[in-house]
Coordinates of C-alpha atoms in Angstrom, one line a residue:
M1 CA -49.7 -33.6 82.1
K2 CA -49.7 -31.3 78.9
Y3 CA -47.8 -28.3 78.7
P4 CA -47.4 -25.5 75.8
V5 CA -44.1 -26.6 74.1
K6 CA -42.0 -25.6 71.1
R7 CA -39.9 -28.3 69.4
F8 CA -37.9 -29.1 66.4
K9 CA -39.4 -30.2 63.1
S10 CA -37.7 -33.5 63.6
L11 CA -34.6 -35.2 65.4
T12 CA -32.7 -35.1 62.3
V13 CA -33.2 -31.4 62.1
A14 CA -32.5 -30.8 65.8
L15 CA -29.2 -32.8 65.4
K16 CA -28.2 -30.6 62.7
E17 CA -29.0 -27.5 64.6
I18 CA -26.8 -28.5 67.7
E19 CA -23.8 -29.9 65.6
P20 CA -21.6 -26.9 66.4
F21 CA -22.2 -27.0 70.0
I22 CA -21.6 -30.9 70.2
R23 CA -18.3 -30.1 68.2
N24 CA -17.7 -27.4 70.7
G25 CA -17.1 -29.2 74.0
K26 CA -16.7 -25.9 75.9
H27 CA -20.0 -24.8 75.0
L28 CA -21.7 -27.9 76.1
R29 CA -20.3 -27.5 79.7
S30 CA -20.6 -23.6 80.1
G31 CA -22.4 -22.1 76.9
A32 CA -25.1 -19.7 77.4
P33 CA -28.9 -20.7 77.3
F34 CA -30.6 -20.1 74.0
G35 CA -33.5 -17.4 74.5
N36 CA -35.3 -18.6 71.7
F37 CA -35.8 -22.1 72.7
G38 CA -37.0 -21.8 76.3
D39 CA -33.6 -20.9 77.7
M40 CA -32.4 -24.5 77.3
R41 CA -28.5 -25.0 77.0
S42 CA -27.1 -26.8 74.3
R43 CA -26.1 -29.7 76.7
E44 CA -29.7 -30.0 77.8
I45 CA -30.8 -30.1 74.3
L46 CA -28.1 -32.8 73.3
A47 CA -29.3 -35.0 76.5
N48 CA -32.9 -35.0 75.5
W49 CA -32.1 -35.7 72.2
L50 CA -30.0 -38.8 73.1
I51 CA -32.9 -40.1 75.2
C52 CA -35.3 -39.7 72.4
A53 CA -32.7 -41.5 70.0
A54 CA -32.4 -44.5 72.4
F55 CA -36.2 -44.6 73.1
N56 CA -37.2 -44.7 69.4
S57 CA -34.7 -47.2 68.6
E58 CA -37.1 -49.8 70.2
S59 CA -40.4 -48.0 69.4
Q60 CA -41.2 -46.1 66.3
P61 CA -39.1 -43.3 64.6
E62 CA -39.8 -39.9 66.0
R63 CA -42.6 -41.4 68.5
L64 CA -40.6 -39.6 71.3
T65 CA -39.2 -36.1 70.9
F66 CA -38.4 -33.2 73.1
A67 CA -39.5 -29.3 73.3
S68 CA -38.8 -26.6 75.3
T69 CA -41.1 -24.6 77.9
R70 CA -40.4 -21.8 80.4
D71 CA -43.7 -21.9 82.2
P72 CA -44.8 -23.4 84.6
I73 CA -41.9 -25.8 84.9
G74 CA -38.9 -24.1 83.9
G75 CA -36.2 -24.3 81.2
D76 CA -34.6 -27.8 81.2
G77 CA -37.3 -29.3 78.4
V78 CA -39.9 -31.6 78.2
L79 CA -39.9 -35.1 76.7
V80 CA -42.8 -35.6 74.4
D81 CA -44.8 -38.4 73.1
T82 CA -46.0 -37.5 69.9
A83 CA -48.7 -40.2 69.8
T84 CA -50.2 -39.0 72.8
E85 CA -48.8 -35.6 73.3
E86 CA -48.1 -36.6 76.8
T87 CA -45.3 -34.6 78.4
W88 CA -42.5 -35.3 81.1
P89 CA -40.6 -32.3 82.4
T90 CA -37.0 -32.8 82.7
E91 CA -34.4 -31.7 85.2
H92 CA -30.6 -31.9 84.2
V93 CA -27.5 -32.1 86.5
L94 CA -24.0 -32.1 85.6
A95 CA -21.7 -34.9 86.9
L96 CA -18.3 -33.1 86.5
V97 CA -15.0 -34.4 86.7
P98 CA -13.2 -33.0 89.8
P99 CA -9.7 -31.5 89.3
G100 CA -7.2 -34.6 89.7
D101 CA -9.9 -36.9 89.9
V102 CA -9.0 -40.6 89.4
G103 CA -11.9 -42.2 91.7
E104 CA -14.8 -44.2 90.5
I105 CA -17.8 -42.7 88.5
E106 CA -20.4 -44.2 90.4
P107 CA -20.4 -42.1 93.6
R108 CA -20.0 -38.9 91.1
V109 CA -23.3 -40.0 89.5
L110 CA -24.9 -40.6 92.9
A111 CA -24.1 -37.2 94.1
A112 CA -25.6 -35.7 91.0
V113 CA -28.9 -37.3 91.9
A114 CA -28.6 -36.5 95.6
Q115 CA -27.9 -32.7 94.7
K116 CA -31.0 -32.4 92.9
L117 CA -33.2 -34.3 95.6
D118 CA -31.6 -31.6 98.1
K119 CA -33.5 -28.9 96.2
G120 CA -36.9 -29.9 97.5
G121 CA -37.4 -33.6 97.8
A122 CA -40.8 -34.9 96.7
A123 CA -42.3 -31.4 96.1
Y124 CA -39.5 -30.7 93.4
A125 CA -39.1 -34.0 91.8
T126 CA -42.2 -35.9 91.6
G127 CA -43.6 -36.3 88.0
K128 CA -40.1 -35.2 86.8
T129 CA -37.5 -37.0 84.7
L130 CA -34.0 -36.4 86.1
V131 CA -30.9 -36.5 83.4
V132 CA -27.5 -36.6 84.7
L133 CA -24.9 -35.5 82.1
L134 CA -21.8 -37.5 83.0
E135 CA -18.5 -35.7 82.2
G136 CA -15.6 -38.1 81.5
G137 CA -17.8 -41.4 81.2
G138 CA -15.6 -42.9 78.5
E139 CA -12.5 -42.6 80.4
R140 CA -12.8 -45.6 82.7
P141 CA -15.3 -48.3 83.0
W142 CA -18.1 -47.9 85.4
F143 CA -21.0 -50.1 86.4
P144 CA -24.6 -48.5 86.0
N145 CA -26.4 -51.5 87.8
K146 CA -24.5 -50.3 90.9
V147 CA -25.8 -46.8 90.6
A148 CA -29.4 -48.4 90.0
K149 CA -29.2 -50.5 93.0
A150 CA -27.9 -47.4 95.1
L151 CA -30.4 -44.8 94.1
P152 CA -32.0 -42.9 97.2
R153 CA -35.2 -44.5 98.4
P154 CA -37.8 -42.8 97.7
L155 CA -36.3 -41.6 94.6
H156 CA -39.3 -39.1 94.0
F157 CA -38.3 -38.7 90.4
G158 CA -40.4 -40.7 87.9
A159 CA -37.2 -41.6 86.1
V160 CA -33.4 -41.5 86.0
W161 CA -31.1 -41.2 83.0
V162 CA -27.5 -40.8 82.6
V163 CA -25.8 -39.6 79.2
G164 CA -22.5 -39.4 78.3
L165 CA -19.6 -39.3 75.9
Q166 CA -18.1 -42.5 75.2
G167 CA -15.6 -41.4 72.5
V168 CA -14.8 -39.7 69.2
E169 CA -14.0 -42.5 66.5
A170 CA -13.2 -41.4 63.2
G171 CA -15.2 -38.3 63.3
E172 CA -18.3 -40.1 64.7
Y173 CA -19.3 -39.1 68.3
V174 CA -20.3 -42.0 70.4
Y175 CA -22.6 -41.7 73.5
N176 CA -23.8 -44.0 76.1
V177 CA -27.4 -43.5 77.1
T178 CA -28.5 -45.3 80.3
Q179 CA -32.1 -45.7 82.0
M180 CA -31.9 -46.7 85.6
D181 CA -34.5 -49.1 86.9
E182 CA -34.4 -48.4 90.7
E183 CA -37.2 -50.8 91.1
A184 CA -35.2 -53.9 89.4
G185 CA -32.0 -52.7 90.4
I186 CA -30.7 -52.9 87.1
A187 CA -29.8 -50.3 84.1
H188 CA -30.6 -50.2 80.5
V189 CA -27.8 -49.2 78.1
W190 CA -27.8 -48.1 74.6
R191 CA -25.1 -46.7 72.4
V192 CA -25.8 -44.0 70.0
R193 CA -23.3 -43.5 67.4
I194 CA -23.6 -39.9 65.4
A195 CA -22.2 -40.0 61.9
A196 CA -19.5 -37.7 61.1
D197 CA -21.5 -35.8 58.8
F198 CA -24.2 -35.4 61.6
D199 CA -26.9 -36.5 59.1
K200 CA -27.8 -39.9 60.6
W201 CA -27.3 -41.9 63.8
T202 CA -27.4 -45.5 64.7
V203 CA -28.4 -47.0 68.0
E204 CA -27.1 -50.2 69.7
R205 CA -28.5 -51.9 72.7
V206 CA -25.7 -53.1 75.1
Q207 CA -27.2 -53.8 78.4

């Protein structure tokens, strides 16, 4: 379905625009939404950007981009196929690290998915892409395939992605981007490495 949207000129421009907020981790977690970009938050812009970067690494540059829209679907943004202008509304949820947490990451991701489903089940989720923003995903290993196998049935969401910071290496921000294939019970994982000057990035398929 098509929606009226507002989007950046390119993913390169978008990356430079959100650079200050990526460097400021506090803003990603609790910063105010941007009124001039559909009330999207910096973490939602970053997550949608990462999904586009991962997808385009196996398609065409700038084939998938993202945009903001308020009505009629709210302010988490949409993914946009620039070839067809088809759009997929996204819903975002944070999977935060609880104070003193030393447990496994997989239950935290699944709890975030369940939290969104509890908002309205099929009526709420159908036709939307769920994006889980994982805090602390680089601190310990976790197994995305376990999450893919354990996703709720029926899932209702059209797709589920998990994005999280793997680490900062020599000024480069490294993120893992994971697409859950619940039908096959497997996960597809890309590693997106943003250059220290935020002028470019590379993507590696790791699973």
